[in-house]
Coordinates of C-alpha atoms in Angstrom, one line a residue:
Chain A
M1 CA 0.2 -0.1 -0.3
S2 CA 1.6 3.5 -1.1
A3 CA 2.0 6.1 1.7
E4 CA -0.4 8.5 -0.1
K5 CA -3.1 5.7 -0.3
F6 CA -2.6 5.1 3.4
E7 CA -2.9 8.6 4.3
Q8 CA -6.1 9.0 2.4
K9 CA -7.6 6.1 4.0
I10 CA -6.8 7.4 7.4
R11 CA -8.2 10.9 6.4
E12 CA -11.2 9.4 5.1
K13 CA -11.7 7.4 8.3
V14 CA -11.5 10.3 10.7
E15 CA -12.8 13.1 8.7
G16 CA -16.2 13.9 9.4
A17 CA -16.2 11.9 12.8
Q18 CA -17.9 13.6 15.6
M19 CA -17.7 13.3 19.4
Q20 CA -20.0 15.0 21.7
P21 CA -18.1 16.9 24.3
R22 CA -19.5 16.7 28.0
P23 CA -22.1 19.8 28.9
E24 CA -19.7 20.8 31.8
L25 CA -17.4 21.9 28.9
W26 CA -19.5 24.7 27.6
A27 CA -20.2 25.9 31.1
A28 CA -16.5 26.2 31.8
I29 CA -15.8 28.0 28.2
E30 CA -18.8 30.2 29.1
G31 CA -17.3 31.1 32.5
Q32 CA -14.2 32.4 30.9
I33 CA -15.6 34.4 28.0
A34 CA -18.4 36.0 30.0
P35 CA -17.7 39.7 30.6
K36 CA -15.6 40.1 33.9
S37 CA -16.2 42.3 36.9
S38 CA -16.6 45.6 34.6
G39 CA -19.8 43.7 33.5
R40 CA -21.0 43.4 36.8
Y41 CA -20.6 47.2 37.8
L42 CA -22.4 47.8 34.5
F43 CA -25.3 45.8 35.4
W44 CA -25.8 47.6 38.4
W45 CA -25.6 50.9 36.8
W46 CA -27.7 50.4 34.0
T47 CA -30.3 48.8 36.6
L48 CA -30.0 52.1 38.8
G49 CA -30.5 54.1 35.6
V50 CA -33.6 52.3 34.5
F51 CA -35.1 52.8 38.1
V52 CA -34.4 56.4 38.2
A53 CA -35.8 56.6 34.7
G54 CA -39.1 54.9 35.8
L55 CA -39.5 56.9 39.0
A56 CA -38.8 60.2 37.0
V57 CA -41.6 59.1 34.4
A58 CA -43.8 58.2 37.4
G59 CA -43.3 61.5 39.1
I60 CA -43.9 63.5 36.0
Y61 CA -47.0 61.6 35.3
I62 CA -48.4 61.9 38.9
Y63 CA -47.5 65.9 38.9
M64 CA -49.0 66.5 35.7
G65 CA -52.1 64.6 36.7
I66 CA -53.0 66.9 39.4
P67 CA -56.3 68.7 38.4
Q68 CA -56.5 72.3 38.0
K69 CA -59.1 74.4 40.0
T70 CA -60.5 76.1 36.9
E71 CA -63.5 73.9 36.0
Q72 CA -66.8 75.4 35.4
P73 CA -70.0 74.4 37.4
S74 CA -71.6 72.9 34.3
L75 CA -73.4 69.7 35.8
T76 CA -77.1 69.9 35.9
Q77 CA -77.8 67.1 38.2
Y78 CA -76.2 65.4 41.1
Q79 CA -72.9 64.3 41.0
A80 CA -72.0 60.6 41.7
L81 CA -68.5 60.6 43.8
D82 CA -68.2 57.0 43.6
Q83 CA -67.0 56.8 40.0
E84 CA -63.5 55.5 40.9
I85 CA -63.2 52.6 38.6
P86 CA -59.9 51.7 37.5
S87 CA -59.5 51.9 33.9
S88 CA -57.5 48.7 33.8
I89 CA -56.1 46.7 36.6
S90 CA -52.7 47.0 36.5
D91 CA -50.4 44.3 37.3
T92 CA -47.6 46.5 38.5
I93 CA -47.7 50.3 39.3
R94 CA -50.7 52.1 38.6
S95 CA -51.5 55.7 39.2
E96 CA -55.1 56.7 38.7
E97 CA -56.8 60.0 39.3
T98 CA -60.3 60.8 38.9
R99 CA -61.4 64.3 38.8
Q100 CA -65.2 65.4 39.2
T101 CA -66.8 68.5 39.9
L102 CA -69.3 68.3 42.5
G103 CA -71.7 71.0 41.1
A104 CA -75.1 70.6 42.6
Y105 CA -77.5 72.2 40.6
I106 CA -78.1 74.5 37.4
P107 CA -77.2 78.0 38.4
H108 CA -79.5 81.1 38.8
A109 CA -79.3 81.5 35.1
T110 CA -82.5 79.1 34.9
P111 CA -84.0 79.3 38.2
T112 CA -87.3 78.2 37.1
S113 CA -86.3 75.1 34.9
S114 CA -87.1 71.7 35.8
H115 CA -84.5 69.3 36.4
H116 CA -84.2 65.7 37.0
T117 CA -82.0 63.7 39.1
S118 CA -82.1 59.9 39.9
Q119 CA -80.4 57.6 42.4
M120 CA -80.0 54.1 43.1
I121 CA -80.0 54.0 46.8
S122 CA -80.1 50.2 47.6
G123 CA -78.1 47.3 46.5
Q124 CA -75.3 50.0 45.3
P125 CA -73.6 51.6 48.2
S126 CA -73.1 55.5 47.1
Q127 CA -71.1 58.1 48.5
T128 CA -73.4 60.6 47.2
M129 CA -74.1 64.1 48.2
L130 CA -77.9 64.3 46.7
P131 CA -79.6 67.6 47.0
L132 CA -83.4 67.2 46.8
A133 CA -86.1 69.7 46.3
P134 CA -89.0 69.8 48.8
S135 CA -91.0 68.5 46.6
S136 CA -89.6 65.2 46.2
L137 CA -89.6 64.4 49.9
S138 CA -92.3 62.1 49.5
S139 CA -90.2 59.9 47.2
I140 CA -87.6 60.3 50.1
R141 CA -90.0 59.2 52.5
M142 CA -90.5 56.1 50.4
A143 CA -86.9 55.5 50.7
P144 CA -85.6 53.3 53.8
I145 CA -83.9 56.3 55.2
S146 CA -87.3 58.1 56.8
L147 CA -86.9 61.9 56.7
A148 CA -89.9 62.8 58.1
A149 CA -88.8 66.1 60.0
P150 CA -89.4 69.2 58.1
L151 CA -86.9 71.1 56.3
D152 CA -84.1 72.9 58.0
P153 CA -85.2 76.6 57.9
A154 CA -81.6 77.5 57.5
L155 CA -81.4 76.0 54.0
P156 CA -82.8 77.7 51.2
P157 CA -86.4 77.1 49.9
K158 CA -87.3 74.2 47.8
L159 CA -84.2 72.4 48.2
T160 CA -82.6 69.8 50.6
F161 CA -80.1 67.2 50.3
V162 CA -79.3 63.9 52.3
H163 CA -76.3 61.7 52.4
L164 CA -77.3 58.4 51.1
E165 CA -74.8 56.2 52.4
P166 CA -75.8 52.7 54.0
M167 CA -72.6 52.6 55.6
L168 CA -73.0 55.4 57.6
F169 CA -75.8 54.1 59.3
D170 CA -74.3 51.7 61.8
G171 CA -73.7 49.3 58.8
K172 CA -77.3 48.6 58.5
K173 CA -78.1 47.6 55.1
L174 CA -80.9 49.0 53.4
P175 CA -83.9 46.9 53.6
Q176 CA -85.2 47.7 50.1
A177 CA -84.1 46.4 46.7
A178 CA -82.8 48.9 44.4
T179 CA -85.1 51.9 44.6
L180 CA -85.0 54.6 42.1
L181 CA -85.8 58.0 43.4
D182 CA -86.8 60.3 40.7
H183 CA -87.0 64.0 41.8
E184 CA -88.3 67.0 39.9
I185 CA -86.5 70.2 41.0
A186 CA -88.5 73.3 40.5
S187 CA -85.9 75.6 40.9
A188 CA -82.2 75.8 42.3
P189 CA -80.2 78.4 43.9
P190 CA -77.0 80.1 42.8
V191 CA -74.0 77.4 42.4
A192 CA -71.2 78.2 44.4
D193 CA -67.5 77.8 43.4
P194 CA -67.2 74.3 42.1
T195 CA -65.7 71.6 44.4
H196 CA -63.1 68.8 43.6
W197 CA -62.5 65.6 44.5
R198 CA -59.1 64.4 43.7
H199 CA -58.3 60.7 44.2
T200 CA -54.9 59.5 43.4
L201 CA -53.8 55.8 43.9
A202 CA -50.6 53.9 43.4
T203 CA -50.2 50.2 43.9
W204 CA -47.3 48.3 43.0
S205 CA -46.7 44.6 43.2
L206 CA -43.9 42.0 42.6
Y207 CA -44.0 39.3 40.5
V208 CA -41.9 36.6 39.1
Q209 CA -42.3 35.8 35.4
G210 CA -41.3 32.6 34.2
G211 CA -40.8 32.0 30.5
I212 CA -39.8 29.7 27.8
G213 CA -38.2 30.6 24.7
Y214 CA -36.8 28.9 21.7
G215 CA -34.8 30.6 19.0
R216 CA -33.0 29.6 15.8
K217 CA -30.6 32.0 13.8
H218 CA -33.1 34.0 12.0
F219 CA -36.2 33.3 13.8
R220 CA -35.9 34.0 17.4
D221 CA -38.1 35.0 20.5
F222 CA -40.7 32.3 20.4
T223 CA -41.7 33.1 24.0
G224 CA -44.2 32.0 26.3
A225 CA -44.5 33.7 29.8
G226 CA -46.8 33.4 33.0
A227 CA -47.0 35.3 36.0
F228 CA -48.8 34.9 39.3
T229 CA -49.2 37.6 41.9
P230 CA -51.0 36.2 45.2
S231 CA -51.4 39.1 47.5
A232 CA -48.8 37.5 49.7
L233 CA -46.4 38.6 47.2
S234 CA -47.3 42.2 47.2
L235 CA -44.4 44.3 48.6
S236 CA -46.5 47.1 49.7
D237 CA -50.2 48.6 49.6
I238 CA -49.9 52.3 49.5
A239 CA -52.8 54.0 51.4
Y240 CA -54.2 57.1 49.6
S241 CA -56.0 60.1 50.7
D242 CA -58.9 62.0 49.0
T243 CA -59.8 65.4 49.6
Y244 CA -63.3 66.5 49.3
D245 CA -64.2 70.1 49.2
F246 CA -67.9 70.4 50.2
N247 CA -68.9 73.3 49.1
L248 CA -72.5 72.5 48.1
V249 CA -74.7 75.5 47.5
P250 CA -77.5 74.8 49.7
I251 CA -74.9 74.4 52.6
P252 CA -74.4 77.2 54.8
S253 CA -70.6 78.6 54.7
E254 CA -70.2 77.1 58.3
N255 CA -70.9 73.6 57.1
T256 CA -68.3 73.9 54.4
D257 CA -65.7 71.4 55.3
T258 CA -62.9 69.5 53.9
I259 CA -62.1 66.2 55.1
Q260 CA -59.3 63.5 54.5
V261 CA -60.5 60.0 53.9
N262 CA -57.9 57.4 54.2
R263 CA -58.3 54.2 52.0
V264 CA -56.0 51.3 51.7
A265 CA -56.0 49.7 48.1
Y266 CA -54.4 46.4 47.8
P267 CA -54.1 44.1 44.8
R268 CA -55.5 40.6 45.9
Y269 CA -53.9 38.6 42.9
H270 CA -52.9 39.2 39.4
Q271 CA -52.5 36.3 37.0
H272 CA -51.1 36.9 34.0
A273 CA -50.3 34.5 30.9
Q274 CA -49.1 35.0 27.4
I275 CA -47.4 33.7 24.2
G276 CA -45.8 35.3 21.7
I277 CA -43.7 34.7 18.5
G278 CA -41.2 37.3 17.0
R279 CA -38.7 37.6 14.6
Q280 CA -35.3 39.6 14.7
Y281 CA -33.4 41.0 12.1
K282 CA -30.4 42.5 13.0
R283 CA -31.2 45.0 15.8
W284 CA -34.9 45.2 14.9
G285 CA -37.6 42.7 16.1
V286 CA -41.1 42.5 15.8
R287 CA -43.4 40.4 18.1
V288 CA -47.1 39.5 18.3
G289 CA -48.9 37.4 20.8
I290 CA -51.8 36.8 22.7
G291 CA -52.1 37.2 26.5
Y292 CA -54.7 36.5 29.3
R293 CA -55.1 38.5 32.4
R294 CA -57.0 38.0 35.4
S295 CA -57.0 40.2 38.4
E296 CA -58.6 41.2 41.4
W297 CA -58.2 44.4 43.2
G298 CA -59.7 46.0 46.1
R299 CA -59.9 48.7 48.5
I300 CA -61.2 49.3 52.0
E301 CA -63.0 52.4 52.8
T302 CA -63.8 53.9 56.0
G303 CA -66.8 55.9 56.7
F304 CA -66.6 59.7 56.3
F305 CA -68.6 62.6 57.1
P306 CA -67.6 66.3 57.8
S307 CA -67.2 66.9 61.4
N308 CA -69.9 69.9 61.4
F309 CA -72.3 68.0 59.2
V310 CA -75.9 67.8 60.5
P311 CA -78.2 65.3 58.4
I312 CA -81.5 66.4 58.0
G313 CA -84.3 64.2 59.2
E314 CA -84.4 61.7 62.1
V315 CA -81.0 60.4 61.8
D316 CA -79.4 60.6 64.9
I317 CA -75.8 61.6 64.4
S318 CA -74.6 59.6 67.2
E319 CA -75.6 56.5 65.4
L320 CA -73.0 57.6 62.7
A321 CA -70.2 55.0 62.4
L322 CA -67.4 56.8 61.2
N323 CA -65.2 54.1 60.9
Q324 CA -67.6 51.4 59.2
Q325 CA -65.8 49.6 56.7
Q326 CA -66.6 48.4 53.2
T327 CA -64.6 46.8 50.7
V328 CA -64.7 47.3 47.1
T329 CA -63.2 44.6 44.7
F330 CA -62.7 44.9 41.1
R331 CA -62.3 41.7 39.0
Q332 CA -61.2 41.9 35.6
V333 CA -60.6 39.0 33.2
Q334 CA -59.1 40.4 29.7
L335 CA -57.7 38.8 26.5
D336 CA -54.8 40.9 25.0
L337 CA -53.5 40.9 21.6
P338 CA -50.3 42.7 21.6
V339 CA -48.0 43.9 18.7
A340 CA -44.7 45.3 19.3
V341 CA -41.5 46.5 17.6
D342 CA -38.3 46.0 19.6
Y343 CA -34.9 47.8 18.9
Y344 CA -32.0 46.2 20.5
L345 CA -28.8 47.7 22.0
K346 CA -26.4 44.9 23.1
R347 CA -23.3 45.2 25.1
G348 CA -21.7 41.8 26.1
A349 CA -24.4 40.0 28.1
S350 CA -26.4 42.9 28.6
S351 CA -29.0 44.0 26.4
L352 CA -31.5 47.3 26.3
V353 CA -34.2 46.9 24.3
L354 CA -36.7 49.7 23.6
T355 CA -39.9 48.5 22.7
A356 CA -43.1 50.3 21.3
G357 CA -46.4 48.7 20.3
W358 CA -50.1 48.5 20.3
A359 CA -52.5 46.3 21.9
G360 CA -56.2 45.4 21.7
S361 CA -57.8 44.1 24.8
Y362 CA -61.1 42.3 25.0
N363 CA -63.0 42.2 28.6
L364 CA -64.2 38.7 29.3
N365 CA -65.6 39.8 32.4
R366 CA -65.3 42.9 34.8
T367 CA -67.3 43.1 37.8
K368 CA -67.3 45.1 41.0
H369 CA -67.9 43.4 44.2
V370 CA -68.9 45.2 47.4
T371 CA -68.7 43.7 50.6
F372 CA -70.0 45.4 54.0
D373 CA -69.6 44.1 57.4
V374 CA -72.8 42.8 57.4
G375 CA -72.4 40.8 54.4
P376 CA -71.7 40.7 51.0
E377 CA -73.3 42.2 47.9
R378 CA -72.3 41.9 44.6
T379 CA -73.1 44.3 41.8
Q380 CA -72.2 44.9 38.2
D381 CA -71.5 48.7 38.6
P382 CA -74.9 50.2 37.5
L383 CA -73.5 53.6 36.6
L384 CA -70.7 52.1 34.6
T385 CA -70.8 50.0 31.5
F386 CA -67.8 48.5 30.5
N387 CA -66.6 48.4 27.0
Q388 CA -65.8 45.0 25.4
W389 CA -63.2 46.2 23.5
H390 CA -60.5 48.9 24.1
S391 CA -56.9 49.6 23.0
F392 CA -53.7 50.9 24.0
V393 CA -50.5 52.1 22.8
T394 CA -47.4 50.8 24.8
G395 CA -43.9 51.7 25.1
G396 CA -40.9 50.9 27.4
I397 CA -37.4 50.0 27.9
R398 CA -36.4 46.5 28.7
Y399 CA -33.1 45.7 30.4
E400 CA -32.0 42.1 30.2
H401 CA -28.9 40.9 31.7
Q402 CA -27.9 37.2 30.6
L403 CA -26.6 35.3 33.5
S404 CA -26.2 32.3 31.2
P405 CA -27.6 31.0 27.8
D406 CA -30.6 29.8 29.7
L407 CA -31.1 32.4 32.5
S408 CA -31.8 36.1 32.2
L409 CA -32.6 38.7 34.4
F410 CA -34.7 41.6 33.0
L411 CA -36.4 45.0 34.3
Q412 CA -38.8 46.8 32.3
P413 CA -40.3 50.2 33.0
S414 CA -43.1 50.5 30.6
F415 CA -46.5 52.5 30.1
D416 CA -49.9 52.0 28.3
H417 CA -52.1 54.6 27.2
N418 CA -55.7 53.7 26.5
L419 CA -56.8 55.0 23.0
S420 CA -60.2 54.1 23.9
A421 CA -62.1 54.1 27.3
A422 CA -62.1 51.1 29.0
Y423 CA -65.9 51.9 30.3
N424 CA -68.7 53.9 29.2
N425 CA -69.8 56.3 31.7
T426 CA -73.8 56.0 31.6
S427 CA -74.5 58.2 34.5
T428 CA -75.0 62.0 34.4
A429 CA -71.6 62.4 36.6
A430 CA -68.6 63.8 35.0
T431 CA -65.8 61.4 35.3
E432 CA -62.5 61.6 33.7
Q433 CA -61.0 58.4 33.3
N434 CA -57.3 58.3 33.7
R435 CA -55.9 56.6 30.4
M436 CA -52.3 56.1 31.5
R437 CA -50.8 52.9 33.2
I438 CA -47.2 52.8 34.3
N439 CA -45.9 49.3 34.8
L440 CA -42.6 48.1 36.4
D441 CA -41.8 44.5 35.6
F442 CA -39.0 42.4 36.7
G443 CA -38.3 38.9 36.8
V444 CA -36.2 35.9 35.7
K445 CA -36.5 34.6 32.3
M446 CA -35.5 30.9 32.0
R447 CA -35.0 28.9 28.5
L448 CA -36.2 25.4 28.9
W449 CA -35.0 24.2 25.7
Chain B
M1 CA -17.7 35.6 2.1
N2 CA -19.0 32.7 4.7
R3 CA -22.4 33.5 4.2
P4 CA -24.1 30.6 6.1
Y5 CA -22.1 31.8 9.3
H6 CA -22.3 35.6 8.8
A7 CA -25.0 36.2 11.4
L8 CA -23.4 33.9 13.8
I9 CA -19.9 35.6 13.3
R10 CA -21.5 39.0 13.7
G11 CA -23.0 37.6 17.0
C12 CA -20.0 36.4 18.6
V13 CA -18.2 39.6 17.6
K14 CA -20.7 41.5 19.6
Q15 CA -20.4 38.9 22.2
D16 CA -23.6 37.5 22.0
P17 CA -23.9 34.6 24.4
R18 CA -26.5 32.8 22.3
A19 CA -24.4 33.2 19.3
Q20 CA -21.5 32.0 21.1
R21 CA -23.3 28.9 22.3
E22 CA -24.6 28.3 18.7
L23 CA -21.1 28.4 17.3
Y24 CA -19.9 26.0 20.1
E25 CA -22.7 23.5 19.5
L26 CA -22.1 23.6 15.6
F27 CA -18.3 23.1 15.7
A28 CA -17.4 21.6 18.9
P29 CA -18.2 18.1 18.1
K30 CA -16.1 18.1 15.0
M31 CA -13.0 19.8 16.6
L32 CA -13.2 17.7 19.6
V33 CA -12.4 15.0 17.3
V34 CA -9.2 17.0 16.0
C35 CA -8.3 17.4 19.7
Y36 CA -8.7 13.8 20.5
R37 CA -6.1 13.1 17.5
Y38 CA -3.6 15.3 19.0
A39 CA -4.1 14.6 22.8
S40 CA -2.8 11.5 24.5
N41 CA -6.2 11.1 26.5
A42 CA -9.7 12.3 26.4
A43 CA -9.3 14.7 29.3
E44 CA -6.4 16.4 27.4
A45 CA -8.5 16.8 24.3
E46 CA -11.1 18.6 26.3
D47 CA -8.6 20.9 27.6
I48 CA -7.5 21.7 24.1
L49 CA -10.9 22.3 23.1
Q50 CA -11.8 24.4 25.9
E51 CA -8.5 26.7 25.3
G52 CA -9.2 26.5 21.6
F53 CA -13.0 28.0 21.9
I54 CA -11.7 30.9 24.2
K55 CA -9.2 31.9 21.8
I56 CA -11.6 31.7 18.9
Y57 CA -14.0 33.9 20.6
Q58 CA -11.4 36.3 21.6
S59 CA -10.2 36.6 18.1
I60 CA -13.2 36.2 16.0
K61 CA -13.4 39.7 15.5
K62 CA -10.0 39.4 13.5
Y63 CA -11.3 36.8 11.3
K64 CA -11.0 38.4 7.7
D65 CA -14.1 36.4 6.0
K66 CA -11.6 34.9 3.5
G67 CA -11.3 31.0 3.0
S68 CA -13.5 28.5 5.1
F69 CA -14.6 29.6 8.4
E70 CA -14.5 26.0 9.7
G71 CA -10.8 25.8 8.3
W72 CA -10.1 29.0 10.3
I73 CA -11.7 27.3 13.4
R74 CA -9.6 24.3 12.7
R75 CA -6.5 26.0 12.5
I76 CA -6.8 27.7 16.0
I77 CA -7.6 24.3 17.4
I78 CA -4.8 22.7 16.0
N79 CA -2.0 25.6 17.1
T80 CA -3.7 25.3 20.5
A81 CA -3.1 21.6 20.8
I82 CA 0.5 22.1 19.3
D83 CA 0.8 25.1 22.2
V84 CA -0.5 22.8 25.0
L85 CA 1.6 19.8 24.4
R86 CA 4.7 21.9 23.5
K87 CA 4.1 23.5 27.2
E88 CA 3.5 20.3 28.8
R89 CA 5.8 17.9 27.2
H90 CA 9.0 18.5 25.3
V91 CA 7.9 17.3 22.1
H92 CA 11.2 17.3 20.1
H93 CA 12.8 15.4 22.7
Q94 CA 10.5 12.5 22.4
L95 CA 10.9 12.1 18.9
E96 CA 13.7 9.7 19.3
L97 CA 12.0 6.5 19.2
N98 CA 12.6 3.0 17.7
E99 CA 11.2 2.6 14.5
A100 CA 8.5 -0.3 14.4
I101 CA 7.9 -1.8 10.8
A102 CA 4.6 -3.5 10.4
E103 CA 5.5 -6.3 7.9
D104 CA 1.9 -7.8 8.0
Y105 CA 0.0 -4.6 7.4
Q106 CA -2.6 -5.1 4.6
E107 CA -4.7 -2.8 2.7
D108 CA -8.1 -3.6 3.8
V109 CA -7.0 -3.3 7.7
L110 CA -8.3 0.2 7.8
D111 CA -11.6 -0.7 5.9
Q112 CA -12.4 -3.1 8.9
L113 CA -11.8 -0.7 11.5
E114 CA -14.3 1.8 13.3
A115 CA -13.3 5.4 13.1
A116 CA -13.6 5.4 17.0
Y117 CA -10.8 2.6 16.7
V118 CA -8.7 4.5 14.3
L119 CA -8.7 7.3 16.5
D120 CA -7.7 5.6 19.6
V121 CA -4.9 4.2 17.9
I122 CA -3.8 7.7 16.5
Q123 CA -4.1 8.8 20.0
G124 CA -2.0 6.0 21.3
L125 CA 1.1 7.1 19.4
P126 CA 3.8 8.6 21.2
D127 CA 3.6 12.5 21.5
G128 CA 6.0 13.5 18.8
Y129 CA 5.0 10.6 16.4
R130 CA 1.2 11.5 16.9
M131 CA 1.8 15.6 16.3
V132 CA 3.8 15.1 12.9
F133 CA 1.6 12.1 11.5
N134 CA -1.5 14.5 12.2
L135 CA -0.2 17.4 10.8
Y136 CA 1.3 15.9 8.0
A137 CA -0.9 12.8 7.0
I138 CA -4.4 14.6 8.1
E139 CA -4.0 18.2 7.8
G140 CA -2.0 18.3 4.9
F141 CA 1.0 20.5 6.3
S142 CA 4.3 20.1 4.4
H143 CA 7.4 18.9 6.2
A144 CA 8.8 22.2 6.2
E145 CA 5.7 23.9 7.6
I146 CA 5.6 21.3 10.4
G147 CA 9.2 22.0 11.1
K148 CA 8.3 25.6 11.9
K149 CA 5.7 24.8 13.8
L150 CA 7.2 22.1 16.0
K151 CA 10.7 24.0 15.9
I152 CA 12.1 20.9 14.4
S153 CA 14.0 20.5 11.3
E154 CA 12.2 19.4 8.0
S155 CA 14.3 16.1 7.7
T156 CA 13.6 15.1 11.6
S157 CA 9.7 15.8 10.4
R158 CA 10.0 13.4 7.5
S159 CA 11.8 10.7 9.6
Q160 CA 9.6 11.0 12.4
Y161 CA 6.6 10.8 10.0
T162 CA 7.9 7.7 8.4
R163 CA 8.4 6.1 11.9
A164 CA 5.2 7.1 13.0
R165 CA 3.4 5.8 10.1
S166 CA 5.1 2.3 10.6
M167 CA 4.0 2.3 14.3
L168 CA 0.6 3.2 13.3
K169 CA 0.3 0.4 10.9
R170 CA 1.7 -1.9 13.4
K171 CA -0.7 -0.6 16.0
L172 CA -3.7 -1.0 13.5
V173 CA -2.8 -4.8 12.8
D174 CA -2.8 -5.3 16.4
S175 CA -5.7 -3.4 17.0
R176 CA -7.7 -5.6 14.3
M177 CA -6.5 -8.7 16.0
F178 CA -7.8 -7.4 19.2
Q179 CA -11.2 -6.6 17.7
H180 CA -11.3 -9.9 16.2
S181 CA -10.6 -11.8 19.2
Y182 CA -12.8 -9.5 21.3
R183 CA -15.9 -10.3 18.8
D184 CA -14.9 -14.1 19.2
V185 CA -15.2 -13.8 23.0
S186 CA -18.4 -11.8 23.0

């Protein structure tokens, strides 16, 4: 056998042969090629930067959301206060503000016009200052709250009001089913300065997101993710305060009062699952997906009443339980259809991803649940009709740090802005929905295969 | 241009961990065989592979996109193997071994042996013989190039190759006999 032939045979024999290295070998290589200490510091600097940016955005947003005291008294009917319905149940940070003008009745420009007001007084706890004309007292008498006494002579003629709030009456639930009071108002006095109700709420919670991803060279980011936030994982519930400036026209000036109401808001749980598919080309990526959210969010309210408020009628002020509690819970189940475009900025094991997109959201179910200390009541909020569909634009910055090929940490401050209202306001109340939502997500991503 | 590996190379240049892993998964099985041929045992082969891939990631930005990308990787692995073995053992001092002529080697011996067996037999050669044999017979370097790489003379490379080939033939014949007897027993 010639030397050349032998060499050729040897080559044929060994060429193309493959041996699978032990898995530990890659771990050893990876450990040596990963960015060293500078990368570690970089991670913390970037994390700090993203946090600061998120806080700045939240601060600006909250600051700009403070209502201006320039509203005109334009409402012709009573103003329902209890319009505080979240535009969307947030999974992380949410700040919401509702502004209302508590304007009482039509101003003197139309002193003889007839106006109409209605209120559901049972089955739906309200926090309504309801001015009533004397002519409607008969209707009032039909209500569970008896107002047999004559009008307070200090009040302007043909007008009175009553605070229809069941919880104020020592937790006694109204015995009747929902009763609608219709009142014809013959005339009305001049309207004083408008009053405001400002409500700011911030809740935040922590959740861990697990996901799976599968990627090929030109077809990356097939991901699925799930999150579950039981209340036990909530880091903090932030109490908020409402400031009510009661300045109803019929109330003499000495009855004007500003009170503070302390409430506690708390997310009960948040369940979130989504799958998505995406494609990345160079620095650009596009993702579509489908998501499912189920949230429960609630608040505890204590009773309130101006310290110098004297109700009309036979209600004994001593019976007012100023610390009665009611729990209002919102449940929401929605289906999201997000579309997003990403732009990747990579540096070693770290990535900064700028993301913007749009999402359509379908409300599968949304309810308001009210619980008193005398028993639960469940109601679909009669004053609001939730839209089945709404959509929002999204934007955010995601920071990812890859600890290993299969494990990454991520941090993503983002915002959602509702393009369409989450609910229809079917009442006569002036309610401004907050359409902005701020999120801060952080967690761990794992690649399972 | 190595179009199939273009995105992969760019990813590795940017130190994208996913691209780095993909590159490893793509070439490590083939390169481990190369390492195995140069090393004297499996552990040493893995050491060479590890060191070689670290060099690949560190120098991939210098890759000029000329010639085969796999060939470029292979060259780094081979050079790493030479460095490692030279560091650990004084190769040129071990080249003076007795020549063993395989008189009864026949052409069909290689056909009857499996690749893994042949690799084991190559690995069983003394360090210096194994190095010269691999570089000349399999990688295709000339004796002049081998001399430069191993810092030995061209004639030494030539004579060592002749001895290595003879020893390999001898070992292959023995291996075949072992295989046969092993099969008979089992």
